[in-house]
mmCIF file of N, CA, C and O in Angstrom:
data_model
loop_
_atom_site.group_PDB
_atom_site.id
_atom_site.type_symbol
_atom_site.label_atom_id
_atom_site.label_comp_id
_atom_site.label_asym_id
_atom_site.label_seq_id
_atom_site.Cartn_x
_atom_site.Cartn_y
_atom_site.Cartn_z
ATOM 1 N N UNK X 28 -13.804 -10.761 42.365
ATOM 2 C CA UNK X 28 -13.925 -11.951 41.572
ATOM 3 C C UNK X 28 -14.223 -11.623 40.114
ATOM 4 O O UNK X 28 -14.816 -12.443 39.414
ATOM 5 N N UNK X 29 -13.877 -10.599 39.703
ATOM 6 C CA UNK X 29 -13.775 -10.160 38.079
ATOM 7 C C UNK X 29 -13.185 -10.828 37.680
ATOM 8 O O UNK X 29 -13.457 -10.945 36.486
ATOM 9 N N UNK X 30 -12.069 -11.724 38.114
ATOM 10 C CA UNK X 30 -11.139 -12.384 36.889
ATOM 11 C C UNK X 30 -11.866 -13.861 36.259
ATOM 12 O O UNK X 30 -11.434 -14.456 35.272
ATOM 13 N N UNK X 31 -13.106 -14.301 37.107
ATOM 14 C CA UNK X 31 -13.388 -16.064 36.748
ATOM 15 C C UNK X 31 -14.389 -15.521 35.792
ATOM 16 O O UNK X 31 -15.357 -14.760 35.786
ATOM 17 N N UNK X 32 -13.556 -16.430 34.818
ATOM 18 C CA UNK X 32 -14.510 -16.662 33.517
ATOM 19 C C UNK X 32 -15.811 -17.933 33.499
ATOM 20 O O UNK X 32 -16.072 -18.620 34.486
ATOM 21 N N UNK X 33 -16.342 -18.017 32.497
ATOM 22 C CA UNK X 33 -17.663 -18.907 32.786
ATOM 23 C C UNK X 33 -17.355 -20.115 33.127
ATOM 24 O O UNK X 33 -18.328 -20.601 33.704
ATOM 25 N N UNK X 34 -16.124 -21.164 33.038
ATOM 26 C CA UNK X 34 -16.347 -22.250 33.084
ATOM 27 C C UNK X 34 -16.150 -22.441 34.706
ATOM 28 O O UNK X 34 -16.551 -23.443 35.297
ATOM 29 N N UNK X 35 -15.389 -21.200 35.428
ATOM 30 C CA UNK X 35 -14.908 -21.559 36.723
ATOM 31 C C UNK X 35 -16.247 -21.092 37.680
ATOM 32 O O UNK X 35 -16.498 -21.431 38.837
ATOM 33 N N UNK X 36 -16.969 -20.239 36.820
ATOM 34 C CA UNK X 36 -18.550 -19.887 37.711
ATOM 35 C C UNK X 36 -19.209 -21.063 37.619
ATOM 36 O O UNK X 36 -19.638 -21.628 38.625
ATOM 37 N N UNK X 37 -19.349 -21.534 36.433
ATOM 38 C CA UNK X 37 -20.120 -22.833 36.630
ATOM 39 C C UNK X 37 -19.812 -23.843 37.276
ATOM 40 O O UNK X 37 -20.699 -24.613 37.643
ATOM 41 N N UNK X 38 -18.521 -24.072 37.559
ATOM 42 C CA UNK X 38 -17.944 -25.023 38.470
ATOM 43 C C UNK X 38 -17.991 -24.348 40.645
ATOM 44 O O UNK X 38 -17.862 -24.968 41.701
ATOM 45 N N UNK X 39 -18.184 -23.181 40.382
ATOM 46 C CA UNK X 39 -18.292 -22.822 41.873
ATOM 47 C C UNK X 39 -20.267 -23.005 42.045
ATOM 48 O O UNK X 39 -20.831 -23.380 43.073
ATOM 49 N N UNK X 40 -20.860 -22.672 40.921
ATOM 50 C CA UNK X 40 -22.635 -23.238 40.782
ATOM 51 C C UNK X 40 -22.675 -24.701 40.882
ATOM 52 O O UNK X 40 -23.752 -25.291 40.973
ATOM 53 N N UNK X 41 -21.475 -25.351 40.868
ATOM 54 C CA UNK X 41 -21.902 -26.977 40.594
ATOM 55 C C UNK X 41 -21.301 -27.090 42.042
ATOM 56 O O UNK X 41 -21.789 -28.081 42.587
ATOM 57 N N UNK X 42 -20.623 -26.585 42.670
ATOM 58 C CA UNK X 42 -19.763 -26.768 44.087
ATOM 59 C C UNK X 42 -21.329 -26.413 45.228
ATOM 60 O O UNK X 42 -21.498 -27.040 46.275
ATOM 61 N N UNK X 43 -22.095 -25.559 44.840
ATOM 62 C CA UNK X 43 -23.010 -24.738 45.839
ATOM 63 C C UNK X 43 -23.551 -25.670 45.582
ATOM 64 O O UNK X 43 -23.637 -26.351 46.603
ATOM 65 N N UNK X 44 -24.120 -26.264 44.542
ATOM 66 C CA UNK X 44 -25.287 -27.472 44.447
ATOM 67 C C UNK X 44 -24.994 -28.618 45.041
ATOM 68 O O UNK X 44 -25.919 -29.305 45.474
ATOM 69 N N UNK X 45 -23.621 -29.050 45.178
ATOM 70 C CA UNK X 45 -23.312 -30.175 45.631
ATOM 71 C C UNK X 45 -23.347 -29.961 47.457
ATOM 72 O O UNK X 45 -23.675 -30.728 48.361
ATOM 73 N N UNK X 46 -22.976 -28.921 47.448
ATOM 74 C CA UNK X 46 -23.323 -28.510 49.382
ATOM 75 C C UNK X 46 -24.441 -29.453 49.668
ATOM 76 O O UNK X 46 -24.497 -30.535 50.252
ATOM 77 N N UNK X 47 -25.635 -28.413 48.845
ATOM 78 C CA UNK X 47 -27.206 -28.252 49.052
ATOM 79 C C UNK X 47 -27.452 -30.202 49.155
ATOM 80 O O UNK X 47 -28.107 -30.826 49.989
ATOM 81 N N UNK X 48 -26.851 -30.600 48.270
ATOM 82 C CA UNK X 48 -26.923 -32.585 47.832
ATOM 83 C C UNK X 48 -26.543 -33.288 49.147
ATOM 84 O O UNK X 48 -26.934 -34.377 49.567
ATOM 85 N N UNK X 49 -25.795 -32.520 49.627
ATOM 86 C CA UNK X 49 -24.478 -33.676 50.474
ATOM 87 C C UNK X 49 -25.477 -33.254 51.817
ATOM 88 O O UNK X 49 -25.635 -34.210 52.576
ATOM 89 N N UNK X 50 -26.215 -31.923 52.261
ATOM 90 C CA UNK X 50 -26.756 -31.712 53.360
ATOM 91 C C UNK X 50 -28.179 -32.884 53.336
ATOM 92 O O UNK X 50 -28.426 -33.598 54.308
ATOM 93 N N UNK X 51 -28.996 -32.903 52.071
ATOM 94 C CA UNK X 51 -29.982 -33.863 51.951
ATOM 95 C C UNK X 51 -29.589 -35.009 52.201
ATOM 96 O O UNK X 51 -30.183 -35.582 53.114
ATOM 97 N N UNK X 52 -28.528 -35.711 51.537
ATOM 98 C CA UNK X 52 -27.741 -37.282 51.822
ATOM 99 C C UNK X 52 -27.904 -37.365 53.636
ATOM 100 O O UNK X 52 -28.711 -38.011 54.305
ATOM 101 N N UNK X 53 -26.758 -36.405 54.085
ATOM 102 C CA UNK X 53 -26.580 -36.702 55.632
ATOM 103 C C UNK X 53 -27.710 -36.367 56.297
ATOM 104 O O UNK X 53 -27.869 -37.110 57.265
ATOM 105 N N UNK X 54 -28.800 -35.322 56.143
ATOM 106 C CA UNK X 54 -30.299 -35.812 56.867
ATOM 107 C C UNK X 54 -30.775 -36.834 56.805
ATOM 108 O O UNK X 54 -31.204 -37.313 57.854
ATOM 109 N N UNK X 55 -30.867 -37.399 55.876
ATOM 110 C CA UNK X 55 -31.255 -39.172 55.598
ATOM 111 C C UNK X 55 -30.646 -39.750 56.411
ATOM 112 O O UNK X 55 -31.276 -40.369 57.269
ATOM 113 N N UNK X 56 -28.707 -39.749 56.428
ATOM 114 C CA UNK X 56 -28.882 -40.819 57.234
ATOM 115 C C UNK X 56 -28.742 -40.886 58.904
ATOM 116 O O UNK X 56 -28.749 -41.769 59.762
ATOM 117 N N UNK X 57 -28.602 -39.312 58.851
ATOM 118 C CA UNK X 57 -29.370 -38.860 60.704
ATOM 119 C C UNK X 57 -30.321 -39.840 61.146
ATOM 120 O O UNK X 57 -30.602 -40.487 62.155
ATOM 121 N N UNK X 58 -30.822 -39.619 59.571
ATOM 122 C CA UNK X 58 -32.666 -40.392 60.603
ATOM 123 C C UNK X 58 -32.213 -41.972 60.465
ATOM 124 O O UNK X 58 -33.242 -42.632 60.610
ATOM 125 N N UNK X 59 -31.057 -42.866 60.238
ATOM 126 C CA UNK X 59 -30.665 -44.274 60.226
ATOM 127 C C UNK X 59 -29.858 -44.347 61.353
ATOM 128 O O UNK X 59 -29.727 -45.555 61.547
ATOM 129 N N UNK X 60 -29.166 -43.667 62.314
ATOM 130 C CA UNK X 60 -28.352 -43.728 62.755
ATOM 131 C C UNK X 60 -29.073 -43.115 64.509
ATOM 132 O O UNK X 60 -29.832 -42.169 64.717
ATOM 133 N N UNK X 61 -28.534 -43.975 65.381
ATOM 134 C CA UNK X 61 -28.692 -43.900 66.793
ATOM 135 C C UNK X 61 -27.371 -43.011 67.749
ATOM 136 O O UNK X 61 -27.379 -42.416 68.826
ATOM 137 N N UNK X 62 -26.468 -43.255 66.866
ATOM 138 C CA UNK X 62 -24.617 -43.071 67.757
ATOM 139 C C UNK X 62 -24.836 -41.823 67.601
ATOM 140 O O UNK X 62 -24.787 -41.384 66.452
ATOM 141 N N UNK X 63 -25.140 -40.904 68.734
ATOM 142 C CA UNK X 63 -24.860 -39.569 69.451
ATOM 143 C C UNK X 63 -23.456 -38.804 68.818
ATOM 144 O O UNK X 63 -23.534 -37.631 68.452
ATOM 145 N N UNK X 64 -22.176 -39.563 68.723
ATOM 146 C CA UNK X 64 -21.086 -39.394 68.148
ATOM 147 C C UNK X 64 -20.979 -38.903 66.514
ATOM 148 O O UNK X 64 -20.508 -37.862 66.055
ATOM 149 N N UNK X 65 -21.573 -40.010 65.854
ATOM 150 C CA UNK X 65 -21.880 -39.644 64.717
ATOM 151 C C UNK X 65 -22.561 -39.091 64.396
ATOM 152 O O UNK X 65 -22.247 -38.415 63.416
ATOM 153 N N UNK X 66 -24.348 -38.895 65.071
ATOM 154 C CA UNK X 66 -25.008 -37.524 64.575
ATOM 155 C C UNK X 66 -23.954 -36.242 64.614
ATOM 156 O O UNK X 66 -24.051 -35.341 63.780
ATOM 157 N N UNK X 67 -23.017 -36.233 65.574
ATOM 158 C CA UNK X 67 -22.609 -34.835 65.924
ATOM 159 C C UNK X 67 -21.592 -34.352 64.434
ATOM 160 O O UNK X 67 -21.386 -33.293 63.841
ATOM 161 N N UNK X 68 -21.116 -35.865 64.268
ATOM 162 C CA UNK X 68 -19.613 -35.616 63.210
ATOM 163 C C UNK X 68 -20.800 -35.417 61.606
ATOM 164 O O UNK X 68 -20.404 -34.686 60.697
ATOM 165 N N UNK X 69 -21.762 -35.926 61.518
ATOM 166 C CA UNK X 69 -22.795 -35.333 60.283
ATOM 167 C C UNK X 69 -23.504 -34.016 60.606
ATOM 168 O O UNK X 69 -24.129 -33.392 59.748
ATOM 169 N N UNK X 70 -23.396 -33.663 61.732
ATOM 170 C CA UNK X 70 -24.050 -32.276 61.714
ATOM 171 C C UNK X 70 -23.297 -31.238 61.634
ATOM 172 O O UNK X 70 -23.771 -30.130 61.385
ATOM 173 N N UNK X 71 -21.562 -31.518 61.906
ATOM 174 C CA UNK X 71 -20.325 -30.693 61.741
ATOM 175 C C UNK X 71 -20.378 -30.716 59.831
ATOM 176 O O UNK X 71 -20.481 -29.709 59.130
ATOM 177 N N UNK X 72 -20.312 -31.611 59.521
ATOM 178 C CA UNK X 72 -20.075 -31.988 57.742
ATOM 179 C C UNK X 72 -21.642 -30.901 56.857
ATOM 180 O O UNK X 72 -21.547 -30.205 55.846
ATOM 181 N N UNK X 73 -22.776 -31.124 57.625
ATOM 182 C CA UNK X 73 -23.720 -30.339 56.890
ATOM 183 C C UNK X 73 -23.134 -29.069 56.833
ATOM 184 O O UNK X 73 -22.885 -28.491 55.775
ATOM 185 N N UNK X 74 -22.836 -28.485 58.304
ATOM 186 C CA UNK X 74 -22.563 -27.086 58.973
ATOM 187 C C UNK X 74 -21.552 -26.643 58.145
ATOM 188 O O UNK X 74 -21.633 -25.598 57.500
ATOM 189 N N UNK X 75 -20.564 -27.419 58.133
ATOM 190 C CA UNK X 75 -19.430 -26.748 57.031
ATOM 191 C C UNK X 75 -19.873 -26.455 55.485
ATOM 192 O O UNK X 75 -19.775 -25.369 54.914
ATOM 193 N N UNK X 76 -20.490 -27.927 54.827
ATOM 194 C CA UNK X 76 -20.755 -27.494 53.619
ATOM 195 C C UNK X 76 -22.057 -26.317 53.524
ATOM 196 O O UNK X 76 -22.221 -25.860 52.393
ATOM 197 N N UNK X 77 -22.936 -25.824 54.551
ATOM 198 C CA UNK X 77 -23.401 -25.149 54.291
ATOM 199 C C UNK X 77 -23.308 -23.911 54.199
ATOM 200 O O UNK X 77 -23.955 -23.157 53.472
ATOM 201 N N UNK X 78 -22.050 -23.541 55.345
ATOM 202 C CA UNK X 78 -20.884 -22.174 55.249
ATOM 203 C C UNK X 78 -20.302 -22.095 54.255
ATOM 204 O O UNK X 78 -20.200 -20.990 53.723
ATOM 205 N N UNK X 79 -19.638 -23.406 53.582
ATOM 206 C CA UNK X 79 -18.980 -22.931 52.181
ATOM 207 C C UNK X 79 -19.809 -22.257 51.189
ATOM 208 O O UNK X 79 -19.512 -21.298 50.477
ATOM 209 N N UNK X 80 -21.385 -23.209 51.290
ATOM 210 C CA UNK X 80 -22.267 -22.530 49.844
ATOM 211 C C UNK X 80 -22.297 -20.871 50.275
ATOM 212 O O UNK X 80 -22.110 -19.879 49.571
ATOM 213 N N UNK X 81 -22.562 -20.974 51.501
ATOM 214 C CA UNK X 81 -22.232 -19.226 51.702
ATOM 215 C C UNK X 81 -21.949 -18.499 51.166
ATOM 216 O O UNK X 81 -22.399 -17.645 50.403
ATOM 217 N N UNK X 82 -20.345 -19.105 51.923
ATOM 218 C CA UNK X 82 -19.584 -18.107 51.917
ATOM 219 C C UNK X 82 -19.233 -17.980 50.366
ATOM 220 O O UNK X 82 -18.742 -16.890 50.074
ATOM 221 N N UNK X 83 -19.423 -19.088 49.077
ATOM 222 C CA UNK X 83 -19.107 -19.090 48.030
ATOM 223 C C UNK X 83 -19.662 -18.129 46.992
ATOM 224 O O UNK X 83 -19.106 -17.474 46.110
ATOM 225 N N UNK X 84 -21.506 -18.301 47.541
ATOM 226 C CA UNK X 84 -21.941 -17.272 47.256
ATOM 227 C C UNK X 84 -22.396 -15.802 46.929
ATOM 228 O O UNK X 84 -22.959 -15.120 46.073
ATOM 229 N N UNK X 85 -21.491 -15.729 48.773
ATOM 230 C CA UNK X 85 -21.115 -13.825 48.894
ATOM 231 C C UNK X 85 -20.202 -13.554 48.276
ATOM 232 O O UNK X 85 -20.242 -12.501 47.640
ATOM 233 N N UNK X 86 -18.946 -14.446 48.214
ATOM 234 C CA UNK X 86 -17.932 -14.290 47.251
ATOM 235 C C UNK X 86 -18.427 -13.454 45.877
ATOM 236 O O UNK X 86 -17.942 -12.396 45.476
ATOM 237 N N UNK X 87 -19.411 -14.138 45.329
ATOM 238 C CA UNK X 87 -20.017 -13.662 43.901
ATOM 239 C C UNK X 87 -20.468 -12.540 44.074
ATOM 240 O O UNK X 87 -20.994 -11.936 43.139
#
């Protein structure tokens, strides 16, 4: 990853932060929600964005 210059690092730092945002949002509304179905489809959506900050990270 030698070739990204600063504006595209700061945009993969604004991508990791938004993971970290979107996992806080869907804990919230875990705790509103009863449907077994949908906890599962918000705990797939945390799980992914939290592999991306990852994996975005090791990237670096």
């Amino acid at each position: 990853m030698d070739s990204l210059n600063q504006v595209e690092l700061q945009n993969i730092r604004h991508i990791c932060g938004m993971c970290s945002n979107l996992c806080s949002k869907i804990e919230y509304y875990k705790t509103l929600s009863t449907d077994q179905n949908l906890l599962d489809v918000f705990q797939k959506v945390c799980d992914g964005s939290k592999s991306l900050k990852e994996d975005l990270c090791n990237m670096l």
